[in-house]
mmCIF file of C-alpha atoms in Angstrom:
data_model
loop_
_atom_site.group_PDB
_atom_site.id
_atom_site.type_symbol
_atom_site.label_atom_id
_atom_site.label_comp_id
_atom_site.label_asym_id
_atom_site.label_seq_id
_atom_site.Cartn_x
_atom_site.Cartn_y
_atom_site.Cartn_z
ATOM 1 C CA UNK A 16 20.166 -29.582 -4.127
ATOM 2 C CA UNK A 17 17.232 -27.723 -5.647
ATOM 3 C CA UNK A 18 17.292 -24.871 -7.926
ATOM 4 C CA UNK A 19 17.383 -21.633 -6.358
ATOM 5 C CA UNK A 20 14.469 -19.725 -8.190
ATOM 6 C CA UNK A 21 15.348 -15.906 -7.345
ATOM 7 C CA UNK A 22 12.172 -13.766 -7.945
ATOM 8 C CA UNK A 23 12.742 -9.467 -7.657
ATOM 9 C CA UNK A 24 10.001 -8.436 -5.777
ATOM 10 C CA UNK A 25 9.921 -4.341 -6.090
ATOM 11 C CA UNK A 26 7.370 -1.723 -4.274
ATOM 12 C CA UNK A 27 7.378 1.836 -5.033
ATOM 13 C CA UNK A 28 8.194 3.992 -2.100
ATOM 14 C CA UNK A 29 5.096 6.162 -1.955
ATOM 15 C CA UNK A 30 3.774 5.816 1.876
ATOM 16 C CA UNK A 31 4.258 2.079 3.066
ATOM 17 C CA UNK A 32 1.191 0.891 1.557
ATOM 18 C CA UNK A 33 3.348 -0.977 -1.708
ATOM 19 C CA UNK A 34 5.402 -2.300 0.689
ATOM 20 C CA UNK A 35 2.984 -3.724 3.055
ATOM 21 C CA UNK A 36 0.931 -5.431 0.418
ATOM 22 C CA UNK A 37 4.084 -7.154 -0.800
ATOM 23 C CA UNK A 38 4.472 -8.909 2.491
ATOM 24 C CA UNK A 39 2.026 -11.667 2.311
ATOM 25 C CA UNK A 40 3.042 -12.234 -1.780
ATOM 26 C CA UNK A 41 7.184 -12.676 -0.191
ATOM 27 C CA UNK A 42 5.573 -14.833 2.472
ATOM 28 C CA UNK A 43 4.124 -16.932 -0.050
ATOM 29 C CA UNK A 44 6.765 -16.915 -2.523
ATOM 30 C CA UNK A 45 8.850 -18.640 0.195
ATOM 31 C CA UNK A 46 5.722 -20.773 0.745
ATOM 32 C CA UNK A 47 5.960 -21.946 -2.352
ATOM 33 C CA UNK A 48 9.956 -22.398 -2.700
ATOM 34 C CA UNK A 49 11.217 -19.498 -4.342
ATOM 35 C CA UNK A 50 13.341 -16.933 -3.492
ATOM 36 C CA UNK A 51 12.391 -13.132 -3.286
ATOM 37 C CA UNK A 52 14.941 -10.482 -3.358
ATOM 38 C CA UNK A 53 13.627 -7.004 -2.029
ATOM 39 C CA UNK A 54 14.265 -4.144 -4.796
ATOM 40 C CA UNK A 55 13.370 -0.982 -3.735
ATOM 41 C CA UNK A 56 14.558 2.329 -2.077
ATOM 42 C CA UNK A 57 13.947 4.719 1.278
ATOM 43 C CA UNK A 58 11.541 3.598 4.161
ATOM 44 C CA UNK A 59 9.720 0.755 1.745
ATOM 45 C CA UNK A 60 13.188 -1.092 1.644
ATOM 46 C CA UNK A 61 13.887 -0.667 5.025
ATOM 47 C CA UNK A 62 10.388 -1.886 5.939
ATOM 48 C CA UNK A 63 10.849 -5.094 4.082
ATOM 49 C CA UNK A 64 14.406 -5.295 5.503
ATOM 50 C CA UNK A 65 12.899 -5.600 8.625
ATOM 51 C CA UNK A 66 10.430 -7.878 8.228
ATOM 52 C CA UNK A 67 12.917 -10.407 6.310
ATOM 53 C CA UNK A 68 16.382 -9.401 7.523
ATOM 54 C CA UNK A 69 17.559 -13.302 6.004
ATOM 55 C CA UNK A 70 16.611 -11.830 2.327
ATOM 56 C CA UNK A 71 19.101 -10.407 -0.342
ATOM 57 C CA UNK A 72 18.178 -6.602 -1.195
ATOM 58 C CA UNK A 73 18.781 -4.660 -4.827
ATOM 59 C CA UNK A 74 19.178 -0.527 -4.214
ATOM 60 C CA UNK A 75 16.591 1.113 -6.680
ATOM 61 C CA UNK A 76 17.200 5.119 -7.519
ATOM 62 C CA UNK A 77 13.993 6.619 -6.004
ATOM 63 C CA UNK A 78 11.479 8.466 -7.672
ATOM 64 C CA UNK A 79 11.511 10.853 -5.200
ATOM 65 C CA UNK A 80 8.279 12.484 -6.231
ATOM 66 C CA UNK A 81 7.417 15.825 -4.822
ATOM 67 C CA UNK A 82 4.252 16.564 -3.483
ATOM 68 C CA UNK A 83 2.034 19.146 -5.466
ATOM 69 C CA UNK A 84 -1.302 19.805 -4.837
ATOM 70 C CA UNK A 85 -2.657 17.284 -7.196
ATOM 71 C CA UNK A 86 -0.505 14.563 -6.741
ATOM 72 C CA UNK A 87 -1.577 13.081 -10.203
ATOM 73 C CA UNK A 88 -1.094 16.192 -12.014
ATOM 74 C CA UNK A 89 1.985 16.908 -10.631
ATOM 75 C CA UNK A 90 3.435 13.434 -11.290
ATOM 76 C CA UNK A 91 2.289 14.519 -14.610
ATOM 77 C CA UNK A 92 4.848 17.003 -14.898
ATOM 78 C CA UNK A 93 7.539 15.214 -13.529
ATOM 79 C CA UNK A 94 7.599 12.590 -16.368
ATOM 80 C CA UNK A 95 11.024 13.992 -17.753
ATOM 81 C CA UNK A 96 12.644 13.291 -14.743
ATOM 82 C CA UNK A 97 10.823 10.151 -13.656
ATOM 83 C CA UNK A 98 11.697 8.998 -17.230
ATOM 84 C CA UNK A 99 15.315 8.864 -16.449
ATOM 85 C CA UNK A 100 14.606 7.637 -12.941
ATOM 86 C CA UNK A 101 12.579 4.251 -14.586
ATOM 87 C CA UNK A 102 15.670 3.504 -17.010
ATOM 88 C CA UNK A 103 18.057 3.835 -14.678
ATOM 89 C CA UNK A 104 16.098 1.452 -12.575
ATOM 90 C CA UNK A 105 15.495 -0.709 -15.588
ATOM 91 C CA UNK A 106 19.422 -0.990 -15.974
ATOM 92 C CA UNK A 107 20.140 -1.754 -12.326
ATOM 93 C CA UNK A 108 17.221 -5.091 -12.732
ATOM 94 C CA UNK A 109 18.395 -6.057 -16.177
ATOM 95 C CA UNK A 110 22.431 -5.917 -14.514
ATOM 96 C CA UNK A 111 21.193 -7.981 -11.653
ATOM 97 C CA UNK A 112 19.509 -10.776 -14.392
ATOM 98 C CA UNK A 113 22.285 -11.108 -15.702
ATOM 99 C CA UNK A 114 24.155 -12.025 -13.047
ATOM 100 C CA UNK A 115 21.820 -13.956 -11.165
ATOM 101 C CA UNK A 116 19.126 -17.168 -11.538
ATOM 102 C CA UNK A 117 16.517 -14.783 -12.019
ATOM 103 C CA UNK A 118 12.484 -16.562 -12.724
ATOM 104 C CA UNK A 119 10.460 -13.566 -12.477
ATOM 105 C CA UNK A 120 9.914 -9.910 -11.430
ATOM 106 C CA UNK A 121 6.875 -8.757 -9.285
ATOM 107 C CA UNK A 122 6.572 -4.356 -9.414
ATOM 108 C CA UNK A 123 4.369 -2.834 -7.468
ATOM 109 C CA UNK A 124 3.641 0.610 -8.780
ATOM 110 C CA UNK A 125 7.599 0.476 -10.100
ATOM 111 C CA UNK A 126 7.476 1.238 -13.707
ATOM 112 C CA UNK A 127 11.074 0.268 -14.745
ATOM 113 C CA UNK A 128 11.217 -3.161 -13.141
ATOM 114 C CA UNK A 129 10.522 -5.442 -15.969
ATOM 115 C CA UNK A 130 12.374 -7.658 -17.934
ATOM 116 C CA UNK A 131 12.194 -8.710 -21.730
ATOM 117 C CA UNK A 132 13.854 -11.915 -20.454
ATOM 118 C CA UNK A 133 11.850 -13.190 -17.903
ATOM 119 C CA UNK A 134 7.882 -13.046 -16.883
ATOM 120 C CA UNK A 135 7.028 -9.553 -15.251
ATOM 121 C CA UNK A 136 4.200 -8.646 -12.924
ATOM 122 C CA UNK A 137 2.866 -5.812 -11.932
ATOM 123 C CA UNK A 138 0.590 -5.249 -8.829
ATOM 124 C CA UNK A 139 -1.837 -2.184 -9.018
ATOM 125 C CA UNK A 140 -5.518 -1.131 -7.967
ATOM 126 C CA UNK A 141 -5.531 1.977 -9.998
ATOM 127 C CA UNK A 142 -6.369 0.494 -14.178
ATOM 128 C CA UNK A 143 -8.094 4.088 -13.713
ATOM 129 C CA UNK A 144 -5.920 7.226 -12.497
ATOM 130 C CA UNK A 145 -8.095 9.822 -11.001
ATOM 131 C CA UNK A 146 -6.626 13.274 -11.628
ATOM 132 C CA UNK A 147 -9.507 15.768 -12.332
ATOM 133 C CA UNK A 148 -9.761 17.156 -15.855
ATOM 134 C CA UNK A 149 -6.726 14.994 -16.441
ATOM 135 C CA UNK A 150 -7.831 11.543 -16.070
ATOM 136 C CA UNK A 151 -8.055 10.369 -19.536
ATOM 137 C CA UNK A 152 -4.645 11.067 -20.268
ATOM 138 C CA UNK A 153 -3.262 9.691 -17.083
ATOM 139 C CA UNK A 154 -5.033 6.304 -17.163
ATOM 140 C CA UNK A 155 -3.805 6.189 -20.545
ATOM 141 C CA UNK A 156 -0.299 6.582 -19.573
ATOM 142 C CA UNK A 157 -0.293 4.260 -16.857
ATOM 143 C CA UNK A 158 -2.347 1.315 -18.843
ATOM 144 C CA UNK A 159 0.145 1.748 -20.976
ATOM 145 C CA UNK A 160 3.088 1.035 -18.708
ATOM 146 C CA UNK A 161 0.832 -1.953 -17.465
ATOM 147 C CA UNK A 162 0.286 -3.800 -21.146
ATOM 148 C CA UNK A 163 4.620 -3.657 -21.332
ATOM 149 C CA UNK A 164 4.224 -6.496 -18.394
ATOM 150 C CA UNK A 165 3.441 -10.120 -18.695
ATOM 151 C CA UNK A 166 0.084 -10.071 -16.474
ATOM 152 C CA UNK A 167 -1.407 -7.684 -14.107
ATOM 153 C CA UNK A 168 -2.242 -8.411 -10.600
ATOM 154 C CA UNK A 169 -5.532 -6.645 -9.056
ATOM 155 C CA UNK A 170 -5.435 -6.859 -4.889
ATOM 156 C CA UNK A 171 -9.382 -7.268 -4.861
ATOM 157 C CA UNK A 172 -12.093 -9.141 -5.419
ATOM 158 C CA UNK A 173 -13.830 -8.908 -8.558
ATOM 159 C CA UNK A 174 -17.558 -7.446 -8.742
ATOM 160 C CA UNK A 175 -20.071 -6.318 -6.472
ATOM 161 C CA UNK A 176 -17.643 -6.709 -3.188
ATOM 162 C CA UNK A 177 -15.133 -4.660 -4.633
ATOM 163 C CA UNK A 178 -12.918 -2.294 -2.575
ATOM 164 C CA UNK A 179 -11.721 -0.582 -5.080
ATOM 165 C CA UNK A 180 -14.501 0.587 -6.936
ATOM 166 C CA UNK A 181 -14.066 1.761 -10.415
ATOM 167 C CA UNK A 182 -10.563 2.122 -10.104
ATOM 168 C CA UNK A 183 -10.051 -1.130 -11.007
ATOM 169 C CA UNK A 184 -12.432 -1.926 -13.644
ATOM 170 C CA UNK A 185 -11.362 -2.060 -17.299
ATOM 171 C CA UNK A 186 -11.445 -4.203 -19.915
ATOM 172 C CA UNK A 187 -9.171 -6.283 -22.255
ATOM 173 C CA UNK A 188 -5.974 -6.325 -20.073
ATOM 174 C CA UNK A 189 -4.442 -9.372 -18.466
ATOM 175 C CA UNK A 190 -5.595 -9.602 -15.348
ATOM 176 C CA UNK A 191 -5.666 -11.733 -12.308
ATOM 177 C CA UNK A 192 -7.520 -10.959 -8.928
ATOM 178 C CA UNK A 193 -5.470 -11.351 -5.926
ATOM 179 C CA UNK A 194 -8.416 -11.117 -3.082
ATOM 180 C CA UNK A 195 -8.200 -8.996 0.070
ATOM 181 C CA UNK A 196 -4.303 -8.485 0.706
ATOM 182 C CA UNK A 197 -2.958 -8.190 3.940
ATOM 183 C CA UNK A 198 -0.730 -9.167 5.943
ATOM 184 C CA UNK A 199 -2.345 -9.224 8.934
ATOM 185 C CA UNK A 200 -5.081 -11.995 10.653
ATOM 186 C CA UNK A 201 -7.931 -11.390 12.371
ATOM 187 C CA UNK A 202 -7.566 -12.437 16.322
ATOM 188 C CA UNK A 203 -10.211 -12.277 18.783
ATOM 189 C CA UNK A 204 -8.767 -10.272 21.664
ATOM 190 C CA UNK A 205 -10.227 -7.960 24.205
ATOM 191 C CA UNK A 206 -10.399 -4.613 23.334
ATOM 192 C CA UNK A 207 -7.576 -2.113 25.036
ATOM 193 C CA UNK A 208 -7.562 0.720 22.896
ATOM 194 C CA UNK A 209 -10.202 3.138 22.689
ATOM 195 C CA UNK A 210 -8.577 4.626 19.264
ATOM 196 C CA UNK A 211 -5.622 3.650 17.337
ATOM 197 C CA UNK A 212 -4.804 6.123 14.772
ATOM 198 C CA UNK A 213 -2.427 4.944 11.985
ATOM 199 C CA UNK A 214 -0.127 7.275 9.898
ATOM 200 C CA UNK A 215 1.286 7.160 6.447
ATOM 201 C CA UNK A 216 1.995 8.766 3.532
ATOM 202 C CA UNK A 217 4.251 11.386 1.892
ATOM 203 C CA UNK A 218 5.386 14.675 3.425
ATOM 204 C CA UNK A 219 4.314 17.402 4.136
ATOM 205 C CA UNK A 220 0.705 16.045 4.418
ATOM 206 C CA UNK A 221 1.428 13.075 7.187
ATOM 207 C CA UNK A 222 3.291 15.810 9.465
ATOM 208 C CA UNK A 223 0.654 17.727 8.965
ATOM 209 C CA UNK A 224 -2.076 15.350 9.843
ATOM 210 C CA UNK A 225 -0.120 14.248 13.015
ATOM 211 C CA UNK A 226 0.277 17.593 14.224
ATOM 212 C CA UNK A 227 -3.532 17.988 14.117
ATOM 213 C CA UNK A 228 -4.517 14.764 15.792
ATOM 214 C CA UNK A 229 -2.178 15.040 18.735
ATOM 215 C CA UNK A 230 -3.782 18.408 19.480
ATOM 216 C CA UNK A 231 -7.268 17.383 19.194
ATOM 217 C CA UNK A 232 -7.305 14.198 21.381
ATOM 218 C CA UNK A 233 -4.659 15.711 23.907
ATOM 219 C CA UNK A 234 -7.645 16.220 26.390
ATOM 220 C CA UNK A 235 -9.654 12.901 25.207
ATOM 221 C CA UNK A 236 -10.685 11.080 27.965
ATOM 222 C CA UNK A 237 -9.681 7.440 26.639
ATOM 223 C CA UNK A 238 -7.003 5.172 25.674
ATOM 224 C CA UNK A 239 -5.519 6.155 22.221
ATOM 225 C CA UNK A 240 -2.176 4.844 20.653
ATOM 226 C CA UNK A 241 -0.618 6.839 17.580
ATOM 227 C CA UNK A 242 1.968 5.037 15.110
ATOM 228 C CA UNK A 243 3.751 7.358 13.114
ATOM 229 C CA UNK A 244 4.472 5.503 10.382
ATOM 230 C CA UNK A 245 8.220 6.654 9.999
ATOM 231 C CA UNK A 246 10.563 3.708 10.025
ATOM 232 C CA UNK A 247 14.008 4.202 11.461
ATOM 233 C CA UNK A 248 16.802 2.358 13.164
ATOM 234 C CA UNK A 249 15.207 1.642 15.739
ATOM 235 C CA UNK A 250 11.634 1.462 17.116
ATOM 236 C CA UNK A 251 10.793 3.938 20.103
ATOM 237 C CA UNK A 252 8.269 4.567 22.081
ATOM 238 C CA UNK A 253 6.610 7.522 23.669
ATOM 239 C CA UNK A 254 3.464 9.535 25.796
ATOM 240 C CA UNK A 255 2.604 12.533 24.800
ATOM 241 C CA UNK A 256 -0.273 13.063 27.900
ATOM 242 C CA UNK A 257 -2.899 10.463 27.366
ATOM 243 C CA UNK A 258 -1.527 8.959 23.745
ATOM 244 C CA UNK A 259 0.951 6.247 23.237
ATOM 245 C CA UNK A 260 3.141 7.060 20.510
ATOM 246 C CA UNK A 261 5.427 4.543 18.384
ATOM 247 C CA UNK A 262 7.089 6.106 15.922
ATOM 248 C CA UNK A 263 6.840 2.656 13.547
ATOM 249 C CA UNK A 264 5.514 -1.134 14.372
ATOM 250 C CA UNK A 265 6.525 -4.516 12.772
ATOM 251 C CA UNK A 266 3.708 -6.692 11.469
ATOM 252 C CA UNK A 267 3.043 -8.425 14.364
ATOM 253 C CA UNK A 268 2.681 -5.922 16.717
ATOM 254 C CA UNK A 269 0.703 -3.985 14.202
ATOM 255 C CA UNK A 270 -1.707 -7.070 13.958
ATOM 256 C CA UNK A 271 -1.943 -7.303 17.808
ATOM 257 C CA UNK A 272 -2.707 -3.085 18.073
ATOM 258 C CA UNK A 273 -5.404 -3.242 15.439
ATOM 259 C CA UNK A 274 -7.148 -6.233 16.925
ATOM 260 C CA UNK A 275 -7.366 -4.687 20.288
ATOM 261 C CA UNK A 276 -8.844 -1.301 19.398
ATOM 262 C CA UNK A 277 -12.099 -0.345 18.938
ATOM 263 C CA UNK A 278 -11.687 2.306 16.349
ATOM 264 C CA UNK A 279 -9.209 3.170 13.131
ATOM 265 C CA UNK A 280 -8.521 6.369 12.584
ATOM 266 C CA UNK A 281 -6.253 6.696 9.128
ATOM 267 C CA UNK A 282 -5.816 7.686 5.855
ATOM 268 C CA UNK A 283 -8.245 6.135 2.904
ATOM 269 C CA UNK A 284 -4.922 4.723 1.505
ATOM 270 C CA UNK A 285 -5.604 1.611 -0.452
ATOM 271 C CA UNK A 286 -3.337 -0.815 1.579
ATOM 272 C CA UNK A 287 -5.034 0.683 4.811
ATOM 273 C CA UNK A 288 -8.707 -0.303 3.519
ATOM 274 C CA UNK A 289 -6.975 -3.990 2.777
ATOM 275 C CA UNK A 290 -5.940 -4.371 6.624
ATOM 276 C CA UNK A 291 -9.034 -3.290 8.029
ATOM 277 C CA UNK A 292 -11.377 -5.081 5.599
ATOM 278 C CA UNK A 293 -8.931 -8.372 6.358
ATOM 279 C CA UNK A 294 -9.514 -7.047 10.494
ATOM 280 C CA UNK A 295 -12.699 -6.599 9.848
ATOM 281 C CA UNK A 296 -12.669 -3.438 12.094
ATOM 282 C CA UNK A 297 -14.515 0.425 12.458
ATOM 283 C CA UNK A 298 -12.982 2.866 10.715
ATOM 284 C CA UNK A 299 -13.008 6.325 9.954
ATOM 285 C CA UNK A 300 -11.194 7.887 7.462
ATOM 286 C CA UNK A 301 -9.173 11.242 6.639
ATOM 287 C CA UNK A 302 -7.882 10.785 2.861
ATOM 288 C CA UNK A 303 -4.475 13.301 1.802
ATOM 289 C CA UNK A 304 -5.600 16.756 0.843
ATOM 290 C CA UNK A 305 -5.834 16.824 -2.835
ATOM 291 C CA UNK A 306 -5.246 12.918 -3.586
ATOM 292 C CA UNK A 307 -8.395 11.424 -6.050
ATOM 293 C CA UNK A 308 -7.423 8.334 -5.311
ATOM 294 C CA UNK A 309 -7.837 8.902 -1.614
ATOM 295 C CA UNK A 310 -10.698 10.951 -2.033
ATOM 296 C CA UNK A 311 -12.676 8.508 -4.158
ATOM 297 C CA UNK A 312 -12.164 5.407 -1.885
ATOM 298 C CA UNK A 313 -13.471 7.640 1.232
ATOM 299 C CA UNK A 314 -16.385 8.676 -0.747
ATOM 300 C CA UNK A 315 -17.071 4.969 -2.124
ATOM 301 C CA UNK A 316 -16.723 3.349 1.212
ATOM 302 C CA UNK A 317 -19.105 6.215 3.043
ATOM 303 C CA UNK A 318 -21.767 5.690 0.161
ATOM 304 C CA UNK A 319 -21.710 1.843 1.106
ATOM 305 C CA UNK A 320 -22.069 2.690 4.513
ATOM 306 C CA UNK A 321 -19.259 0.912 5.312
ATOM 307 C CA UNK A 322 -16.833 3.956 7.027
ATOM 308 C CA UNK A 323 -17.589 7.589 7.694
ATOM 309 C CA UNK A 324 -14.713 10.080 6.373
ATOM 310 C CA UNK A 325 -13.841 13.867 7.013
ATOM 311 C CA UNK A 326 -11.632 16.099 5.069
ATOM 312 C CA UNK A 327 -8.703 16.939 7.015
ATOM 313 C CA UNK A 328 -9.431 20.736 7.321
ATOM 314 C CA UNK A 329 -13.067 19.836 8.795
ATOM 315 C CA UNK A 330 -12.045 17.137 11.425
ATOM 316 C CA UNK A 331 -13.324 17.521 15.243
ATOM 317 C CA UNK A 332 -13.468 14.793 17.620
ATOM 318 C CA UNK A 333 -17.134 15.171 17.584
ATOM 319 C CA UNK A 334 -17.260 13.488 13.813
ATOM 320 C CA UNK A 335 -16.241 9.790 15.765
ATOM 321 C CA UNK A 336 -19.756 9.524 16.971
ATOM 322 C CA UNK A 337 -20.688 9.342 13.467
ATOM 323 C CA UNK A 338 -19.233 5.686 13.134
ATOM 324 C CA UNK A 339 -22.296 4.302 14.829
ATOM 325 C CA UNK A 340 -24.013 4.568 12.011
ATOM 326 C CA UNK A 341 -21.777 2.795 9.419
ATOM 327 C CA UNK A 342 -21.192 -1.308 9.216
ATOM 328 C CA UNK A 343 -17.192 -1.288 9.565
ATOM 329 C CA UNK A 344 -15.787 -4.083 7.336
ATOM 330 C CA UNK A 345 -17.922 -6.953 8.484
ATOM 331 C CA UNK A 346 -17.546 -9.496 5.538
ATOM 332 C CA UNK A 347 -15.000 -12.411 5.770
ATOM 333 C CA UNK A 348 -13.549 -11.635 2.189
ATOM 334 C CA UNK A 349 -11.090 -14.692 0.126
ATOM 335 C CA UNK A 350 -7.772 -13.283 0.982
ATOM 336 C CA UNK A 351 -5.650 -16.461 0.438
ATOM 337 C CA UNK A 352 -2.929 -16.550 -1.951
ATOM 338 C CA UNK A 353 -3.148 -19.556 -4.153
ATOM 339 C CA UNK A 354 -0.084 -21.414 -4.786
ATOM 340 C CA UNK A 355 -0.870 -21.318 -9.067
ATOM 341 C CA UNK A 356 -0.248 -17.770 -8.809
ATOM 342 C CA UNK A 357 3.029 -18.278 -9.215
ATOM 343 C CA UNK A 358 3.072 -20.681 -12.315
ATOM 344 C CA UNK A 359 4.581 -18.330 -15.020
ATOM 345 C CA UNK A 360 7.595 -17.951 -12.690
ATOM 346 C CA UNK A 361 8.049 -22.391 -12.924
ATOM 347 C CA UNK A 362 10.335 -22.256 -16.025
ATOM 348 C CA UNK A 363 13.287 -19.691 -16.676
ATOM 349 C CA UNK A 364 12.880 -17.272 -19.079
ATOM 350 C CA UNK A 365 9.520 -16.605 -20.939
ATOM 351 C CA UNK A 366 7.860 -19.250 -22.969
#
């Protein structure tokens, strides 16, 4: 019988954008003869639950972060508290290792999943935190957190086809570049949706946002579906007049909805940009009030021409016409995940 090589695979539960970008690297994993456990907490867990109900789960304390105007800043000043959060996390991993034939540890965004004992990973875009007058010191803190882990792993392409921008871009770090990451494939299929408009993110501003959408295309003459992006027991569906409303979809249906539309509306969430660049679709964008991050990949992607964007307080239906003049994601990016990835998880322990 072979070895069972267990590898703790661990998003952050920010949005479902950490989780979603884990998918393919599970799928793979099992491609390649390991075994991932899902580590994580809230909607992300449940996510990955879903998609691999056959797969053993560790319960992480959340972060729960609270929403401030600048997110960055305000995670800023919930260090104390996230401090006790990340060793309490670190415990429950290090408890688990113990216990268990443990070959590696893949975080994304989690910064208390990491072992001295075995090779640790973590998966970010953001080598540079964007937080206003604050940037310096928050890059800083979180390339710091990065450098505690064995190698870091960049969903991207390196140079001039970059989606990230400058967000990734630093120097003297380990790092590896993963390529477009999505979980999704492109299909050809006849388009049924005039709009699909995709939902994520933390509360209040995702309420917010869907509140606003469903009034201004309740009298658009057109087919458009909305997916909530809450995920609960079960999946329901509902009209509200001339919109189709799911309140969360499973990859595959997901896949099949963003193939068949014509136009994306969502947030400039990283994870988002991956699908549609992988989907090669139209987009326009509406990035979280306040969020650099968000902010920056909007402006970045409307500079390239690629997808128009609108602040959230400015939107009108009339901005869509707009997307006529911008390329969509048109370029068949690498987005395969090479089995040698995986080669510092081959022998137990670190070398």
């Amino acid at each position: 019988m072979a070895e069972i090589k267990k590898i703790i695979v661990a998003p952050l539960n920010w949005g479902l954008g950490h989780a979603t970008r884990c998918i393919p690297i599970i799928s793979s994993l099992l491609d390649n003869e390991f075994t991932p456990v899902i580590a994580g907490d809230g909607e992300a867990l449940q996510l990955l639950q879903k998609e691999f109900p056959n797969l053993a789960v560790i319960t992480l304390p959340s972060y729960n972060i609270k929403y401030k105007k600048n997110l960055k800043l305000g995670l800023f000043f919930q260090i104390p508290r996230l401090r006790k959060v990340v060793l309490k996390e670190t415990q429950v991993i290090d408890n688990y290792i113990n216990k268990n034939n443990v070959y590696g540890i893949i975080s994304d965004n989690r910064f208390g999943v990491r072992s001295e004992k075995v090779p640790s990973v973590y998966i970010t875009h953001q080598l540079k935190v964007l937080s206003g007058i604050t940037t310096f010191f928050t890059t800083q803190i979180h390339q710091s957190i990065i450098r505690k882990y064995d190698e870091c792993w960049i969903p991207d392409v390196e140079g001039a086809s970059s989606l990230s921008g400058k967000l990734s871009t630093v120097k003297n770090m380990k790092i590896k570049y993963l390529g477009i990451l999505s979980r999704l494939e492109r299909e050809k299929q006849s388009i049924k949706n005039d709009v699909l408009i995709l939902l994520s993110g933390p509360e209040p501003q995702r309420g917010i946002l869907e509140k606003l959408l469903l009034t201004k295309f309740e009298k658009y003459h057109g087919r458009v579906v909305l997916v909530r992006g809450k995920v609960e027991k079960a999946q329901t569906e509902s009209r509200k007049n001339n919109i189709l409303v799911f309140n969360y979809v499973l990859r595959e249906q997901l896949q099949e909805l963003i193939n068949a539309s014509a136009l994306i509306i969502c947030r400039s969430g990283y994870s988002s940009i991956l699908d549609a660049a992988k989907l090669q679709k139209k987009v326009f964008f509406i990035p979280t009030p306040h969020q650099s991050e968000q902010e920056y990949l909007a402006t970045y992607l409307e500079k390239q021409k690629i997808a128009p964007f609108a602040k959230q307080h400015n939107f009108k239906l009339e901005m869509l016409k707009n997307i006529n003049g911008y390329s969509g994601f048109q370029n068949t990016l690498n987005s395969k995940i090479e089995s040698n990835l995986f080669d510092l998880f081959q022998r137990k322990g670190k070398s």
